Coordinates of C-alpha atoms and ligand atoms in Angstrom, one line a residue:
X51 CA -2.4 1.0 0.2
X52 CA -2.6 -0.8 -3.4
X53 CA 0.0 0.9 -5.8
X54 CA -1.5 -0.4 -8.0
X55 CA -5.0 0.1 -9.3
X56 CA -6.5 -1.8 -12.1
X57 CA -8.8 0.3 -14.6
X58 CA -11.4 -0.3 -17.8
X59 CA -10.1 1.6 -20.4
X60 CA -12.7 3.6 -22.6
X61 CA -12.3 2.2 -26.5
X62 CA -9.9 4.9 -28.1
X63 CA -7.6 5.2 -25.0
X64 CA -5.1 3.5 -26.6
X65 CA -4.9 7.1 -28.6
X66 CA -4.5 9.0 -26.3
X67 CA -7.9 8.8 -24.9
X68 CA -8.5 9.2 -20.8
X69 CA -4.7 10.6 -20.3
X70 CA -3.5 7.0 -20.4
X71 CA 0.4 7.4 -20.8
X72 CA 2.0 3.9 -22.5
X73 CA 0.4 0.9 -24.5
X74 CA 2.4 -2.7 -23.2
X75 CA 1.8 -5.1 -25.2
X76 CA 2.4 -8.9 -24.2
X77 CA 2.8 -11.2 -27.0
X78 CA 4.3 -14.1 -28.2
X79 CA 5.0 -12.9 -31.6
X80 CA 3.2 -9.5 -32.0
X81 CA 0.9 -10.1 -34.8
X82 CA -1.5 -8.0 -33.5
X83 CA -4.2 -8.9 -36.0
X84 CA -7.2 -7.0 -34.3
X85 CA -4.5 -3.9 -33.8
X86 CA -3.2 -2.5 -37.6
X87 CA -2.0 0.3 -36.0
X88 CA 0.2 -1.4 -33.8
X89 CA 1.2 -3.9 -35.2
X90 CA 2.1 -1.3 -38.5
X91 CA 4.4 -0.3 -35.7
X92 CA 5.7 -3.2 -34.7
X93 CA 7.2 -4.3 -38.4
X94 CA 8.6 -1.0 -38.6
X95 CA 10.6 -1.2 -35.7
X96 CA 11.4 -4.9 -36.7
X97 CA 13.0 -4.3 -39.9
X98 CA 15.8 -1.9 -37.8
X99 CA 16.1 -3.7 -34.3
X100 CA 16.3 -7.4 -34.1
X101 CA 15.8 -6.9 -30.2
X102 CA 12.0 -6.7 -31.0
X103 CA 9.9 -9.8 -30.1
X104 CA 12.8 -11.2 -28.1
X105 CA 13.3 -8.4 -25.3
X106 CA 11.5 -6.1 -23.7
X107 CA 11.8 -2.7 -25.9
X108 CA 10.0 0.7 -26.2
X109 CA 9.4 1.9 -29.2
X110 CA 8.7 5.7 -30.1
X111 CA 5.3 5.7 -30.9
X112 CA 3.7 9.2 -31.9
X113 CA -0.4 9.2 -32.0
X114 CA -0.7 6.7 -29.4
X115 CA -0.8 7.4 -25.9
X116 CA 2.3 9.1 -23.7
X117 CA 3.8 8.4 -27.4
X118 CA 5.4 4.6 -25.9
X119 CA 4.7 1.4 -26.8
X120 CA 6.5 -1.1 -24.9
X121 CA 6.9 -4.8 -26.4
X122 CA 7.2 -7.4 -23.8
X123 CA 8.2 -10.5 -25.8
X124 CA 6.9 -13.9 -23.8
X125 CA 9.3 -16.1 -25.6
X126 CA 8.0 -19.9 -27.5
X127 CA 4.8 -20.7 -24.9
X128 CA 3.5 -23.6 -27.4
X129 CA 6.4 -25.9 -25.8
X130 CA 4.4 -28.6 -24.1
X131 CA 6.5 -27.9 -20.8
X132 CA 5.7 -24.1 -20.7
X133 CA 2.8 -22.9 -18.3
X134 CA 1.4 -19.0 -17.7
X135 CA 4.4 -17.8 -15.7
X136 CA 5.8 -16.7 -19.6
X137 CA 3.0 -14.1 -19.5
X138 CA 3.3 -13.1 -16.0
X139 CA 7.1 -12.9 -16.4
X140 CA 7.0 -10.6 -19.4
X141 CA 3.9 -8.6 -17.9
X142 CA 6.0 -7.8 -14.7
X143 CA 9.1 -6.7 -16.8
X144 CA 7.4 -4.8 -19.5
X145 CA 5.6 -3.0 -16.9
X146 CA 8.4 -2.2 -15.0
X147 CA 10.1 -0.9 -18.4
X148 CA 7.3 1.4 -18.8
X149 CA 7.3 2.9 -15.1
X150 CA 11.2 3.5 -15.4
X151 CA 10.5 5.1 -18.9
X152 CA 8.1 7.7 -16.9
X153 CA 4.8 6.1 -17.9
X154 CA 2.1 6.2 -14.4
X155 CA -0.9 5.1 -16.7
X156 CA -0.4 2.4 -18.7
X157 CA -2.9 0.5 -20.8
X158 CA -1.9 -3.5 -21.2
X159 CA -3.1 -5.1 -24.2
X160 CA -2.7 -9.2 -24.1
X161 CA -2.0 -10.3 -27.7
X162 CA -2.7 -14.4 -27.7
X163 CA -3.4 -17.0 -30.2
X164 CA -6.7 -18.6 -28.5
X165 CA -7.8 -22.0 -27.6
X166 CA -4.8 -23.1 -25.1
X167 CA -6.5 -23.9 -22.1
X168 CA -2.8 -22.9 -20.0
X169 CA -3.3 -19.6 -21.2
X170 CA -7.3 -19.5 -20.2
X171 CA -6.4 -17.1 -17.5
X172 CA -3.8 -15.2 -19.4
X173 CA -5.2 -11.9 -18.9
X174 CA -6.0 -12.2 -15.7
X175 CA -2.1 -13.6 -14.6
X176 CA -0.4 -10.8 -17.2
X177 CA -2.6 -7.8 -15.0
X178 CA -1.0 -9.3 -11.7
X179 CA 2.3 -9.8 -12.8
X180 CA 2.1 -5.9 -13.5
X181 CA 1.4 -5.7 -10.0
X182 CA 4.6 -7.8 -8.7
X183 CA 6.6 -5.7 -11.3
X184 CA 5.7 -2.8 -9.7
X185 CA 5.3 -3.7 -6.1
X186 CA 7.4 -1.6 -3.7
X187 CA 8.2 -2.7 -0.4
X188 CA 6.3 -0.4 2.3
X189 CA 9.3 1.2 3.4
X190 CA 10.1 3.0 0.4
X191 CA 9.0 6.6 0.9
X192 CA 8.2 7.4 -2.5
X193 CA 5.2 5.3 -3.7
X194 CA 3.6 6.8 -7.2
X195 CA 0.4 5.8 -7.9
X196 CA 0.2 4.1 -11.0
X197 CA -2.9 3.2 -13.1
X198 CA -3.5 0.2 -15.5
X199 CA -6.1 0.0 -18.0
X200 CA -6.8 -3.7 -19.0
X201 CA -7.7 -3.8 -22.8
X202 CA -8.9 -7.6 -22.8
X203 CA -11.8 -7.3 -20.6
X204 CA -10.8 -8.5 -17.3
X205 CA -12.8 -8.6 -14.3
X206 CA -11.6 -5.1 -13.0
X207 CA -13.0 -5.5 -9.1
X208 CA -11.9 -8.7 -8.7
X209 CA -8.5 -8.1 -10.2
X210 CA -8.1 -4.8 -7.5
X211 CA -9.5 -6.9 -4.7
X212 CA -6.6 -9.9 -5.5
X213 CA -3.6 -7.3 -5.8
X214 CA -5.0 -5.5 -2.7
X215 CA -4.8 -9.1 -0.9
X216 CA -1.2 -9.5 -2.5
X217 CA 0.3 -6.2 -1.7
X218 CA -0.9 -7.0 1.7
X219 CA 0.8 -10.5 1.4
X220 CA 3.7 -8.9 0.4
X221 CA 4.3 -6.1 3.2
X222 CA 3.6 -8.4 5.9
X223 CA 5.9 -11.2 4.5
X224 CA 8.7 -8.6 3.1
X225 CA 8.5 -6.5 6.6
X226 CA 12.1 -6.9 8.4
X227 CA 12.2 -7.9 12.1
X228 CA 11.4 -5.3 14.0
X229 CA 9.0 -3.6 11.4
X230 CA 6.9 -6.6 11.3
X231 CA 7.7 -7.9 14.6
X232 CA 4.3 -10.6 16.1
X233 CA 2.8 -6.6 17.5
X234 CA 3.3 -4.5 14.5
X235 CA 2.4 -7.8 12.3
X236 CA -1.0 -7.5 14.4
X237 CA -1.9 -3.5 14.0
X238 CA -0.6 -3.9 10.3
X239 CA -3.9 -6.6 10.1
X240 CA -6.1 -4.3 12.5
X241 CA -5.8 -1.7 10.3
X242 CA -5.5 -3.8 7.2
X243 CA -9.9 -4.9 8.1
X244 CA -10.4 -2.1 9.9
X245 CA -13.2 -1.2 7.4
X246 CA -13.7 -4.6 6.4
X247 CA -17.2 -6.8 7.3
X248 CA -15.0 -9.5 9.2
X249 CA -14.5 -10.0 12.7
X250 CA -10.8 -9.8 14.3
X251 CA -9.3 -10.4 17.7
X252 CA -5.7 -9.7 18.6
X253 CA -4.8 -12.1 21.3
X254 CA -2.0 -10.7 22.9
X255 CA -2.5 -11.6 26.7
X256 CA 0.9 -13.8 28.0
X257 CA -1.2 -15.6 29.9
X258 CA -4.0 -16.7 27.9
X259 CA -1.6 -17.6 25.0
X260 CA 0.3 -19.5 27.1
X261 CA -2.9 -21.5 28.5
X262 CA -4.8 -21.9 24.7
X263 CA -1.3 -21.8 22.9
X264 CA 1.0 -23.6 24.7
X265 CA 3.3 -24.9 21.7
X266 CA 3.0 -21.7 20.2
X267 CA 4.3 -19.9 23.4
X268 CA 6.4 -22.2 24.3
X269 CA 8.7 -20.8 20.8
X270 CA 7.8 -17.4 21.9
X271 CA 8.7 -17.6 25.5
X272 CA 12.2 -16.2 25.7
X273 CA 10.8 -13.6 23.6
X274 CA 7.9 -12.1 25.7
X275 CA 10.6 -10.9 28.0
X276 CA 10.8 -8.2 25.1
X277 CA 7.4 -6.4 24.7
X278 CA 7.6 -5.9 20.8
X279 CA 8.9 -9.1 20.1
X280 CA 5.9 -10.7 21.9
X281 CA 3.5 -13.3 20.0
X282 CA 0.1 -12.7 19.6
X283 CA -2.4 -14.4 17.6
X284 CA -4.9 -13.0 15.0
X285 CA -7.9 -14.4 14.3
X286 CA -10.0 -12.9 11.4
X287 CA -13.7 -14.2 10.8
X288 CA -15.3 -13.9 7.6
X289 CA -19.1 -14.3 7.6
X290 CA -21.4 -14.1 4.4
X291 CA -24.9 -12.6 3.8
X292 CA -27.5 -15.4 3.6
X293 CA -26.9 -19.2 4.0
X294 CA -23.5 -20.9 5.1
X295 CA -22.8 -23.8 1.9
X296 CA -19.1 -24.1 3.4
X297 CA -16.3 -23.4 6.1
X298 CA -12.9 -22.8 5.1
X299 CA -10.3 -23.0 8.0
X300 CA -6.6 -21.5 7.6
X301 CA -3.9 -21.6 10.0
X302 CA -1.2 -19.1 8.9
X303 CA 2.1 -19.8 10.1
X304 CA 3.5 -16.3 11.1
X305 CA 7.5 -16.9 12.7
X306 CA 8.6 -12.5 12.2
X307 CA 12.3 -14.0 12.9
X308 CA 13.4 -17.7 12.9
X309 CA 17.1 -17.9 14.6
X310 CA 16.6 -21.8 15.1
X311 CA 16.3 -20.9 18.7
X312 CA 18.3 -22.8 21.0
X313 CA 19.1 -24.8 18.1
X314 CA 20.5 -21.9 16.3
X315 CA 20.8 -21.5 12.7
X316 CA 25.0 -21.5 11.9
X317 CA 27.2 -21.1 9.2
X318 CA 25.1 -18.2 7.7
X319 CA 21.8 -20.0 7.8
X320 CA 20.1 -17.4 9.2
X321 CA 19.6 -14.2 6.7
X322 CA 16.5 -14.4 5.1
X323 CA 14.7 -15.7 8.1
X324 CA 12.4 -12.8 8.4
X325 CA 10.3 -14.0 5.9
X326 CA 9.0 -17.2 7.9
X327 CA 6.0 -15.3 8.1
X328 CA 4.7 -16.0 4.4
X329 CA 2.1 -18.6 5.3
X330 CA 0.5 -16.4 7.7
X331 CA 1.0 -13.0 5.7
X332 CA 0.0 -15.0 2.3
X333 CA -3.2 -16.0 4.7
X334 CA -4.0 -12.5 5.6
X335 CA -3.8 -11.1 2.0
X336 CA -6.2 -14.2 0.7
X337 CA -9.0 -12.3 3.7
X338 CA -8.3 -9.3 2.2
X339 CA -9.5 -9.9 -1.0
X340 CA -12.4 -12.1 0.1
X341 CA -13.2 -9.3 2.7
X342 CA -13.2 -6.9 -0.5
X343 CA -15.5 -9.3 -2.6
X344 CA -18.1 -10.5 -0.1
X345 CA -18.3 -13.9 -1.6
X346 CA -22.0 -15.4 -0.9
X347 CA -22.2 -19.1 1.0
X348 CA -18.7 -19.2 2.2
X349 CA -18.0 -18.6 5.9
X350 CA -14.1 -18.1 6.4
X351 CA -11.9 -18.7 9.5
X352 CA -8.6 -17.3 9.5
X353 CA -5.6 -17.8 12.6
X354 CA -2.0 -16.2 12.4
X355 CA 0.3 -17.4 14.7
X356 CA 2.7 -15.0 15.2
X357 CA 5.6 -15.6 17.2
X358 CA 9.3 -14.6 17.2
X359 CA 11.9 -17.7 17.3
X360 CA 14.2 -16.3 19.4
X361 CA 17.2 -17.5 21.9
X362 CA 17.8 -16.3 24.9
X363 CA 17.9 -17.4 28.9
X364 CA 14.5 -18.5 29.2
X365 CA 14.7 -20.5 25.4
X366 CA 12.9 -23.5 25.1
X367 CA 14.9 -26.3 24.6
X368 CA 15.3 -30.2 22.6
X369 CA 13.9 -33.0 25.3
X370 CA 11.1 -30.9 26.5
X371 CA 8.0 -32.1 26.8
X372 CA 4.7 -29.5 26.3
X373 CA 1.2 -30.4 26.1
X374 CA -0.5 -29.2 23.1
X375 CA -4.2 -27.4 23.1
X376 CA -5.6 -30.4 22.0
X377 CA -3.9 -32.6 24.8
X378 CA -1.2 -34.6 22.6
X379 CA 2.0 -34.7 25.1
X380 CA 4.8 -33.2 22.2
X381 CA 8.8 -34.1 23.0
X382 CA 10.5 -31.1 21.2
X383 CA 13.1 -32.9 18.8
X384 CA 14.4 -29.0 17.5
X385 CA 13.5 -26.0 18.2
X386 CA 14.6 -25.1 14.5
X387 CA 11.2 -27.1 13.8
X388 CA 9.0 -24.4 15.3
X389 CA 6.8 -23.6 12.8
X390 CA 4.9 -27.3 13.0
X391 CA 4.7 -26.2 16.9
X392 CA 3.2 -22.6 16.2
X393 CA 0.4 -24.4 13.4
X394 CA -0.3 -27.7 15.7
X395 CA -2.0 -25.4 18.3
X396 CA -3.8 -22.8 15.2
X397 CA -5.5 -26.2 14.1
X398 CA -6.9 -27.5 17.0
X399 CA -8.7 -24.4 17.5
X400 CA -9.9 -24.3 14.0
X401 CA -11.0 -28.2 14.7
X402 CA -13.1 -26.7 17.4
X403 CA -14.7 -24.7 15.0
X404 CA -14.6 -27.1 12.3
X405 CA -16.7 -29.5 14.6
X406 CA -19.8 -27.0 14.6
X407 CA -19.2 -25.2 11.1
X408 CA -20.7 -26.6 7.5
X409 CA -19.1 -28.8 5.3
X410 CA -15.4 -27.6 6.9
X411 CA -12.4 -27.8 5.4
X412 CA -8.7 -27.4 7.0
X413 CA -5.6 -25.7 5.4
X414 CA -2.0 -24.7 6.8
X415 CA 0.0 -22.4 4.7
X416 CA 3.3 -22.3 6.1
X417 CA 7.3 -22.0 4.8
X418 CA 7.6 -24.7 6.5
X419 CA 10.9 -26.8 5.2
X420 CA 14.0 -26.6 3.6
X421 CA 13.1 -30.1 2.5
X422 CA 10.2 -28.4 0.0
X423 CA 12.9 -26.0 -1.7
X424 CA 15.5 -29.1 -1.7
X425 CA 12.9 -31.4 -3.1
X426 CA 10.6 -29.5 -5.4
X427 CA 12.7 -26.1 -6.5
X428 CA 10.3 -23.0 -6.6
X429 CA 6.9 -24.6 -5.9
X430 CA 4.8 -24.9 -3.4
X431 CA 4.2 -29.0 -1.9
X432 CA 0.6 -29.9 -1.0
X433 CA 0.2 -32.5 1.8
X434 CA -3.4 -34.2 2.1
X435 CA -5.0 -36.0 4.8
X436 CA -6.8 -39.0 3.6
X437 CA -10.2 -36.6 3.3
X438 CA -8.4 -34.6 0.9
X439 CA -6.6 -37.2 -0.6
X440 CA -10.6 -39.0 -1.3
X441 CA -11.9 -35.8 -2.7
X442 CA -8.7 -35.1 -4.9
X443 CA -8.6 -31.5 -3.1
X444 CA -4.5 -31.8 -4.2
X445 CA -5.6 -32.3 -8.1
X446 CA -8.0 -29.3 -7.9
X447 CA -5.1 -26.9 -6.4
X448 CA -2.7 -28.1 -8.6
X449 CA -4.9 -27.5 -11.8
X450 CA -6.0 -23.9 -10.6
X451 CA -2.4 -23.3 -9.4
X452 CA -1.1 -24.3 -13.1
X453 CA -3.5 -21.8 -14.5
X454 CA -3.1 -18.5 -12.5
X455 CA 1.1 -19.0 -12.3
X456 CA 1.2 -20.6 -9.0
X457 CA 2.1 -24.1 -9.9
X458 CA 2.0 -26.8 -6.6
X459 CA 3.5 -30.2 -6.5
X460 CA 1.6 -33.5 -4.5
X461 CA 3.0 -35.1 -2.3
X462 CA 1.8 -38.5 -0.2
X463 CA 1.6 -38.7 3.5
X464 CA 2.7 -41.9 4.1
X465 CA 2.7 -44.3 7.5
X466 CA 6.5 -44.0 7.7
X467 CA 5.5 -39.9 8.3
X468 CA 3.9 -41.2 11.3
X469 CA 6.2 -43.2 12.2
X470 CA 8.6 -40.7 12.4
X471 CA 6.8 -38.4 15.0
X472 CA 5.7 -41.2 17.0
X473 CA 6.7 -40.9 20.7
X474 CA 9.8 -42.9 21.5
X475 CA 8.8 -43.2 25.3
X476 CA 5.8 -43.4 27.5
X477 CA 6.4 -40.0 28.5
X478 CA 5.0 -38.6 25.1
X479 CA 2.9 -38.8 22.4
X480 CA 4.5 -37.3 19.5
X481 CA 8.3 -36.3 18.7
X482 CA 8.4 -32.8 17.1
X483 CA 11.3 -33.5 14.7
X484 CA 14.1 -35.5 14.5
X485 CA 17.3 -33.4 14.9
X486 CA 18.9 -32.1 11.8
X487 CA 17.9 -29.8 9.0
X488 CA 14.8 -30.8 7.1
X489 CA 17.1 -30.6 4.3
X490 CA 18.8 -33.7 4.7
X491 CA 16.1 -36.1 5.9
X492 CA 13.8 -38.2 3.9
X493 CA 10.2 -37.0 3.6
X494 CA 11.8 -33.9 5.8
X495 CA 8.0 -31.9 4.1
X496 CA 5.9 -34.6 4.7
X497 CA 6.0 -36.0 7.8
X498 CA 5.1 -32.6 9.3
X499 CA 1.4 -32.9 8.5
X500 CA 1.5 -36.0 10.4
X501 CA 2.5 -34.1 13.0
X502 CA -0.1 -31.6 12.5
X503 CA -2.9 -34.2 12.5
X504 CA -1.8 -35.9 15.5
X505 CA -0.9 -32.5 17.9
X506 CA -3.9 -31.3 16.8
X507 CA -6.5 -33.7 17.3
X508 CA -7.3 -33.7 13.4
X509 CA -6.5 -37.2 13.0
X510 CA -9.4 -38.2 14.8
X511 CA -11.6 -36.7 11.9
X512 CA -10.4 -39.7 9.1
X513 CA -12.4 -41.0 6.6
X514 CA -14.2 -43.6 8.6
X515 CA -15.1 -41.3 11.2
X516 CA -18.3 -39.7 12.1
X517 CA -17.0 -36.4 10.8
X518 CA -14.3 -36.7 8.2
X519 CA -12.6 -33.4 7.6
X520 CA -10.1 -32.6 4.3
X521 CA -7.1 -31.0 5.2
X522 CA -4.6 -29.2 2.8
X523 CA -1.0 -28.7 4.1
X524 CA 0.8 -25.8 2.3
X525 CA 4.7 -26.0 2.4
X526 CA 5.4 -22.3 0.6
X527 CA 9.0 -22.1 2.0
X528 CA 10.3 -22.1 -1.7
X529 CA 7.3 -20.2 -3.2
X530 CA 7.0 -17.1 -1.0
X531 CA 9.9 -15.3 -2.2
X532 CA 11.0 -14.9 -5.3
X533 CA 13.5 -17.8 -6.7
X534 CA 16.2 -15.0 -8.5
X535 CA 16.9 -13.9 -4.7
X536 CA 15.7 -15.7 -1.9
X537 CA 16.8 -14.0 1.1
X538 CA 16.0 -10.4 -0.1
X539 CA 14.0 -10.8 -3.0
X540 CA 10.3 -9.4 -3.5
X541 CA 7.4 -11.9 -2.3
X542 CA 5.2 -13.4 -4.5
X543 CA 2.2 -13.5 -2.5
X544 CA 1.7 -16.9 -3.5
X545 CA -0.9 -18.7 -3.1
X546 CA -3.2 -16.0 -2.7
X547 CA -4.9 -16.2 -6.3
X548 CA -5.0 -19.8 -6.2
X549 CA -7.0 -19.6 -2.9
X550 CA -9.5 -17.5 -4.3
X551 CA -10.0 -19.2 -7.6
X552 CA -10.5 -22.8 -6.1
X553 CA -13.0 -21.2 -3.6
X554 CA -14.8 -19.8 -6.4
X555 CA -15.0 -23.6 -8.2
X556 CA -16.0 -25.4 -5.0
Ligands
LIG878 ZN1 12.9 -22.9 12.1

């Protein structure tokens, strides 16, 4: 499936060596000390282009291999305000120069001064933004294999297994509406693990969602009148060889097609909407490449709730009230605020299993608000229960996400969030939203996770009681797709490498 496939070069390939067919270089200012030749080349071409070192360029290169060298300048990273999207940025258009110029094999040489610790996982971030460079959305027919050799040493199978996960994040979050409809969404992830050592079920009975999912189902239910349109819930079990040190718990929020529903999206609102699925595609590509790796002492639970928002006769609507899985009595405030509904019932499962499993820990990745773009731009928000909150879980994310390009902002749950989901009668427990955009209401990201904890029965697991759970919400609405085009632009398959590296540092 990978387009991609990352390789070790042999020592001389750079030469011409192992029918590589282009050298990229990514470099601040191409000194290329531990390179003569290259660098030979690159005052050459200096002294008659005063492009080089500022723009991606190619350069004529005879002796070296496929005779191209392509320059891919990352611009001033000592600024204090910088951070390793520079080299991921230049990587992804540098390799994209070289695949236009002809070049399938193409060796990428790193060229850093040392001792930044921003730039600690440099290589690693410059190899995947190759990968998003090159990325081509499923439906394209013709999809060249392309090779790159990784000159600075890079962990090679761990670097295939994390762009397998992402190309996998980013078919099932790119996929229109009808090709990655809540079925096809499904038998992409059956045959996604099908040789995988994890465990998936499909649930796709109306009936049985409607009993164990009934928030979920209740955004679905105008659209199981329409067989492909239908939701269904994936759950994909990861279990290690040997001992169990921790549980990790994911609901992925997985909407195919967000109209608003009966609340329908107007003035335009709606294009772009097929990519509410990036929480639970960008959850399906982290199993991937934990599937690939087989990580020791880490058992992993994954849920994808996937569910067409849809209007239509038998819509649900504002004012009703629906029980959730774990018994909290839910007034719907919008059906616009669906997603919340879709994850509430995902996470009181996974509380079920969090009760039994060791040392568990809860995340929801979802694009969840139009508060998180208004109020943070292109990065993901964090949410953390109190647990989390305790264990500075948010501090750890945000560090790793700073060094592999995936930058995440805190934010505080607060008691006015709960205050603003509270019931406003006896009849129920919890209001879903209040009713207007996310956009233009205070705290419109945070005061979801509130919701969360309360539908879902996790806010009985605080930090005074007998089993205190952390919990991680991820608001990706802004981060899933890339910022230069929103509606139609190429997903970033964030946070997939930022999943992995924390759960290799906890
Ligand atoms: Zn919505």
């Amino acid at each position: 499936m990978a387009q991609v496939e990352f390789f070790t070069p042999a020592e001389d390939a750079q030469f011409g060596e192992g029918g590589w067919d282009a050298v990229l270089v990514v470099s601040q200012d191409f000194t290329l000390d531990a390179n003569p030749e290259l660098s030979q080349l690159v005052a050459h071409a200096a002294s008659v282009d005063q492009r080089i070192g500022k723009e991606p360029t190619l350069l004529l290169a005879p002796g070296l291999a496929g005779g191209r060298l392509i320059l891919a300048p990352t611009g001033d990273i000592s600024d204090d305000y910088e951070d390793v999207r520079r080299i991921y940025e230049a990587a992804e258009e540098g390799a994209k120069m070289a695949f236009r110029s002809g070049a399938r094999a193409i060796l990428l040489l790193l060229d850093l001064p040392g001792g930044d610790p921003r730039y600690l996982n440099a290589p690693e971030v410059a190899a995947l933004g190759c990968g998003q460079g090159l990325y081509l959305n499923p439906d394209v027919e013709d999809q060249p294999q392309v090779r790159i050799g990784l000159m600075n040493g890079q962990d090679v199978a761990r670097l295939n297994a994390l762009e397998a996960g992402r190309v996998a994040a980013r078919d099932l979050c790119g996929g229109d509406p009808e090709q990655m409809a809540p079925p096809a969404f499904a038998d992409y992830c059956v045959s996604l693990f099908a040789e995988e050592p994890v465990e998936l079920t499909v649930v796709d009975d109306q009936e049985q969602l409607m009993r164990e999912y009934p928030l979920l189902s209740a955004v679905s239910r105008t659209s199981f009148a329409v067989a492909r349109h239908a939701a269904r819930v994936v759950r994909v079990e990861y279990n290690p060889e040997g001992e169990v040190h921790q549980t990790w718990l994911i609901a992925g929020k997985g909407v195919t097609f967000d109209t608003g529903g009966a609340d329908l999206k107007v003035g335009g609102a709606m294009a772009g909407m097929s990519r509410d699925k990036g929480g639970a595609a960008a959850t399906a590509g982290f199993m991937k490449t934990v599937a690939m790796l087989r990580p020791k002492g880490i058992r992993i639970i994954a849920e994808l709730g996937l569910v067409r928002n849809a209007l239509g006769s038998d819509a649900f609507v504002p004012d009703e009230i629906i029980t959730s899985h774990a018994g909290a009595r839910v007034r719907i405030g919008n059906t616009d605020a669906e997603g919340r509904l879709v994850l509430a019932d995902l996470l009181s499962h996974l509380r079920q299993d969090a009760q039994e499993a060791v040392s568990p820990r809860v995340f929801s990745i979802a694009t969840l608000t139009g508060h998180v773009v208004r109020a943070y731009g292109p990065y993901t928000g964090v949410v953390e229960n109190s647990v989390a909150r305790r264990g500075q879980q948010g501090q750890l994310m945000q560090q790793i996400g700073e060094r592999w390009g995936e930058p995440v902002e805190i934010s505080t749950l607060r008691r006015e969030d709960f205050a603003q989901v509270a019931g406003r009668s006896e009849s129920e427990d919890l209001l879903s939203s209040n009713n207007g955009a996310s956009v233009n209401i205070s705290r419109g990201h945070q005061f979801p996770q509130a919701f969360l904890l309360k539908a879902s029965g996790l806010d009985k697991h605080q930090l005074a009681s007998d089993q205190p759970i952390p919990y991680l919400h991820l608001d990706i609405a802004a981060a899933a797709v890339e910022k230069r085009d929103p509606l139609y632009g190429k997903p970033t398959a964030r946070p997939v490498a930022t999943l992995l590296a924390m759960m290799e540092e906890l």
